[in-house]
XYZ file of C-alpha atoms in Angstrom:
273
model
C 6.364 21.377 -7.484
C 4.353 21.389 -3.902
C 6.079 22.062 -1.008
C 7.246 19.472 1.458
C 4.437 19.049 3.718
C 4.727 19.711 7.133
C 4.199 17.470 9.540
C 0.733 17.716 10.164
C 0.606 16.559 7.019
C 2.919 13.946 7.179
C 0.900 12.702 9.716
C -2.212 12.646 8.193
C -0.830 11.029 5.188
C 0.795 7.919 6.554
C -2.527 8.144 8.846
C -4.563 7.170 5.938
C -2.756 4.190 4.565
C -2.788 2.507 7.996
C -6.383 2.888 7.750
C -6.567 1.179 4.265
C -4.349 -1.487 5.473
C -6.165 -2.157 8.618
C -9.254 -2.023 6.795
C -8.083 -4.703 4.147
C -6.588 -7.452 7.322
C -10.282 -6.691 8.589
C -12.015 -7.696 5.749
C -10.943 -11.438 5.899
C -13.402 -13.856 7.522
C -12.353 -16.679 9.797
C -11.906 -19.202 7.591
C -9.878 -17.196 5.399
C -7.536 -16.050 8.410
C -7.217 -18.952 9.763
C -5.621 -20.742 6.035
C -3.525 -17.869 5.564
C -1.956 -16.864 8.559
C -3.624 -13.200 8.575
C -3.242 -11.288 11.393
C -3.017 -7.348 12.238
C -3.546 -5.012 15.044
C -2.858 -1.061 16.146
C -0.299 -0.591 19.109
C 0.387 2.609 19.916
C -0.623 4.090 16.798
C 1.522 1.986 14.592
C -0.264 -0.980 12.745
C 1.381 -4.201 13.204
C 0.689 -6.449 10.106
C 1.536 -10.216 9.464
C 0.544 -13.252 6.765
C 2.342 -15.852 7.943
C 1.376 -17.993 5.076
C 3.221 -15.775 2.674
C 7.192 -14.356 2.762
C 6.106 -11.281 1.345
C 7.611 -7.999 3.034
C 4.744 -5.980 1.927
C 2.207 -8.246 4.158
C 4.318 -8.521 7.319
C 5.807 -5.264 8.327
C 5.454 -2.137 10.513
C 3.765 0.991 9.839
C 2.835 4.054 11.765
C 5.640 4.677 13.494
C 5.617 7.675 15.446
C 2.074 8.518 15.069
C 1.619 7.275 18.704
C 5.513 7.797 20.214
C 8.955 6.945 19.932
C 9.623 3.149 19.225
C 11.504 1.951 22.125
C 13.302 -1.230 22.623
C 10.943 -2.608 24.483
C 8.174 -1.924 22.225
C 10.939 -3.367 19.410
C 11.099 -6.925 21.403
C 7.451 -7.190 21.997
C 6.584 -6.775 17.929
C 10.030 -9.451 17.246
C 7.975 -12.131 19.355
C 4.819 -11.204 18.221
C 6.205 -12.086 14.414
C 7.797 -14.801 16.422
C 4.980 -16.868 17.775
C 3.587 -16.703 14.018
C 6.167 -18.068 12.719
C 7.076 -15.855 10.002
C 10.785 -14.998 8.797
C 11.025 -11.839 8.073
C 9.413 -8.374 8.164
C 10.078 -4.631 8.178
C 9.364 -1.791 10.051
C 9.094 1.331 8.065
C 10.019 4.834 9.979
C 9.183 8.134 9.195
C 11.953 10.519 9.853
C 9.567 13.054 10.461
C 7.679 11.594 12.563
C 10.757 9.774 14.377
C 13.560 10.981 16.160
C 17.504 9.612 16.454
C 16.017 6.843 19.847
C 13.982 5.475 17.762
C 16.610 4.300 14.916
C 19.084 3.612 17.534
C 16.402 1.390 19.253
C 16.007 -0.539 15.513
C 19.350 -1.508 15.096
C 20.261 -2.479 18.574
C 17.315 -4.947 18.696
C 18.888 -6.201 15.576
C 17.416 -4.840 12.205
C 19.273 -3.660 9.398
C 18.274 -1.112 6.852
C 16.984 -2.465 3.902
C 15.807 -0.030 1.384
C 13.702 3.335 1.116
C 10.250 3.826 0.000
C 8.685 6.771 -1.228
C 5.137 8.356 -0.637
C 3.997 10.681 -3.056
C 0.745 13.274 -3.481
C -0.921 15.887 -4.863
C -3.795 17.646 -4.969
C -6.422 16.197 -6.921
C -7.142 17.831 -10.199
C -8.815 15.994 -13.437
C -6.363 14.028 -15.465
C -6.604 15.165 -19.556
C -5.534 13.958 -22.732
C -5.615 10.091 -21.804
C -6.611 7.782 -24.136
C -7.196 3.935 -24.130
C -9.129 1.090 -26.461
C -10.352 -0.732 -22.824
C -13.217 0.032 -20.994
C -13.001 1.652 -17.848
C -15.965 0.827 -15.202
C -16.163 0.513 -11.878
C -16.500 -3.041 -10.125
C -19.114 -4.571 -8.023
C -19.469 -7.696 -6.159
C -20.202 -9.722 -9.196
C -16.510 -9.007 -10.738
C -15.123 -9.132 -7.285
C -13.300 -12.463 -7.960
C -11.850 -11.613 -11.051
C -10.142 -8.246 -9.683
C -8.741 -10.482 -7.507
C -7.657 -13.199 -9.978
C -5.996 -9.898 -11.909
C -4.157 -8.281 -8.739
C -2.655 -11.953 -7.398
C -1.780 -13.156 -11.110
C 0.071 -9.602 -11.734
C 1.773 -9.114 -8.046
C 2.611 -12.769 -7.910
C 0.765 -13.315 -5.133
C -0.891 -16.805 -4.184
C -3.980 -17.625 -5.597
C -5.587 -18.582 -2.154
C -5.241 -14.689 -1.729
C -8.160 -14.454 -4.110
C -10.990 -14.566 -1.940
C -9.146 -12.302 0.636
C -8.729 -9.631 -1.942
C -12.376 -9.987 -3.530
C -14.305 -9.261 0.388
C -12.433 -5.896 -0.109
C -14.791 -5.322 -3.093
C -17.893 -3.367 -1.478
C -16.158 -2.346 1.834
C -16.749 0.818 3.473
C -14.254 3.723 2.371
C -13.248 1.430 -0.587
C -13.829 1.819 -4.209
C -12.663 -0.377 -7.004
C -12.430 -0.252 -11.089
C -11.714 -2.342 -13.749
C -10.039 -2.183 -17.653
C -12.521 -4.995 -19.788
C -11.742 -5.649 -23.199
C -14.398 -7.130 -24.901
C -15.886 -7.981 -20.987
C -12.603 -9.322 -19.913
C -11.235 -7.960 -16.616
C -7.509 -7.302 -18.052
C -6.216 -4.451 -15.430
C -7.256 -3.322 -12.168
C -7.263 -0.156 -9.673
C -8.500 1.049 -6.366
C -8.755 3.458 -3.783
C -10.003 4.195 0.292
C -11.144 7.741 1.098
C -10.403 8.923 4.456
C -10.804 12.675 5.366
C -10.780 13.960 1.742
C -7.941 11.929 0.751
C -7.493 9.227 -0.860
C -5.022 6.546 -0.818
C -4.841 4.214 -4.550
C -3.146 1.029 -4.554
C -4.152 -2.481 -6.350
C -2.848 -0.983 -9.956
C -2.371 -4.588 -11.766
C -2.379 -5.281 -15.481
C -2.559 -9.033 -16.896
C 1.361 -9.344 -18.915
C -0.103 -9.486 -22.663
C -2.367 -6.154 -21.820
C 0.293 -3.682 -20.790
C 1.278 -0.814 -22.754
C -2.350 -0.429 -23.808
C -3.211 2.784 -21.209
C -4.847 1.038 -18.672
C -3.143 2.197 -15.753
C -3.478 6.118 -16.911
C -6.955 5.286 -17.646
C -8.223 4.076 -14.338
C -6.015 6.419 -12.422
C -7.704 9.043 -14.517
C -11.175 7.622 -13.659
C -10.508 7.381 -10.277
C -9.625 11.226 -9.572
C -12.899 12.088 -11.626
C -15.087 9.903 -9.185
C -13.184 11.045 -6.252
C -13.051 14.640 -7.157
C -17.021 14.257 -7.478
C -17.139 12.684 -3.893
C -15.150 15.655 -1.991
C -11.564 14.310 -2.742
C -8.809 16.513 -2.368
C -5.639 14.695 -2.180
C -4.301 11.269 -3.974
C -1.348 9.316 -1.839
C 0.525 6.100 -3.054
C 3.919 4.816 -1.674
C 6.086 3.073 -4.195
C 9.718 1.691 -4.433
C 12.547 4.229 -4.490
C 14.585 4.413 -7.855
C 18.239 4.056 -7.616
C 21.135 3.582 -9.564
C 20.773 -0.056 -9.093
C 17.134 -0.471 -9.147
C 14.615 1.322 -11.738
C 11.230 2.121 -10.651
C 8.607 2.184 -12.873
C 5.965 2.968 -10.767
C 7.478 5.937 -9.420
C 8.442 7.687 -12.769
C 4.675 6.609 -13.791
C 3.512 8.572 -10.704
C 5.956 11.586 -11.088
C 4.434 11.621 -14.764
C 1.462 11.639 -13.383
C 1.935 14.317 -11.180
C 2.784 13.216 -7.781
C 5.527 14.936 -5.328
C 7.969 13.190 -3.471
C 6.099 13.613 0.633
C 8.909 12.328 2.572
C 11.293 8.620 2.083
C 10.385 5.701 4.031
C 13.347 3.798 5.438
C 12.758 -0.069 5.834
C 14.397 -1.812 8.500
C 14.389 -5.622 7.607
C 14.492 -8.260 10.786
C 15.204 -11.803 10.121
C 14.937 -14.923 12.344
């Protein structure tokens, strides 16, 4: 196993997932903003995220904090009324002990959120994947398949389907790079990553319901490090959902499997109106 990373690290890590997020709210034009309720912007340092279209925790939260400060109560009350005025019911805000000290989770719970649950990020140096095998093609996607990656990821996350065109202007952004699983040309699985400072940070892993169990995942993840080895890569980072006794976690025994070290636990405070 890696050692923990310090906090440099830790930095630069959640550093490069705000940047992929920001760089995803970005990507939707007007119109599509406007219909969905999308909405994001950076204050101090953290990126404050919100879909008000959409009760989904993983669209309207907090993240970033303490790459620019402590998170006072002030600061707290200001990003309450900004979810607020959008009318949106709940969200998180996701600390990072290391980057956060005791103020800042005293500040959380006197403005009134609750813990919720932990998420995990996870790394590791980027080496070339061996031994997978899979009947799909792998390739990576273009504008022209743009709108079925899309139809793949909101199908598979359960996401609305007026998400699609949101997800499909990601296709062909700066930073971004996308891949596909066809079988016989059919899009059935999808994958992605955003490279920032020789890292990289993967995230839309989707596979239609009557295609799992076929190697997809493994596959792409396994293309992805070769492309991103050959374009300077040194790191992968992902953040999944924290296995309990309660709660399995596929994706994070997939990514252990794969790999991947456990960089630090996310707690989520949850804040509801």
């Amino acid at each position: 196993m890696l050692a923990k990373p310090i906090s440099k690290q830790v930095y630069h890590l959640e550093e490069v997932e705000l940047s992929a997020w920001k760089h995803f709210y970005d990507c939707a034009d007007e119109e599509v903003s406007a219909k969905l309720g999308i909405s994001s912007e950076i204050n101090d340092g953290m990126l404050i995220s919100r879909v008000s279209s959409c009760d989904v925790l993983g669209f309207n939260r907090v993240i970033g904090v303490g790459l620019g400060g402590q998170l006072s109560g002030e600061k707290i009350e200001e990003i309450i009324t900004s979810y607020r005025k959008n009318r949106i019911n709940r969200f998180f805000i996701q600390v990072v002990p290391d980057l956060a000290d005791q103020s800042t989770f005293s500040n959380l719970r006197s403005c009134g959120l609750l813990y919720y649950n932990n998420w995990i990020k996870l790394y590791r140096r980027l080496s070339p994947l061996e031994g997978i095998r899979t009947d799909l093609e792998i390739n990576k996607i273009d504008r022209s398949d743009a709108l079925a990656f899309a139809q793949v990821a909101s199908s598979s996350f359960d996401w609305p389907p007026d998400f699609n065109p949101w997800i499909a202007s990601l296709v062909g952004q700066p930073g971004w790079h996308h891949y596909g699983a066809f079988d016989n040309g059919r899009l059935v699985a999808t994958g992605a990553f955003y490279m920032q400072a020789k890292t990289i940070w993967i995230d839309f892993a989707a596979t239609l319901e009557g295609y799992r169990g076929r190697g997809a995942q493994s596959a792409l993840l396994q293309r992805r490090f070769a492309d991103a080895i050959q374009m300077g890569a040194e790191m992968a980072v992902v953040e999944t959902a924290q296995e309990t006794e309660d709660k399995k976690a596929p994706s994070y025994r997939n990514m252990i499997r794969y790999g991947f070290n456990e960089a630090y636990i996310r707690p989520n405070f949850i804040y509801f109106f």
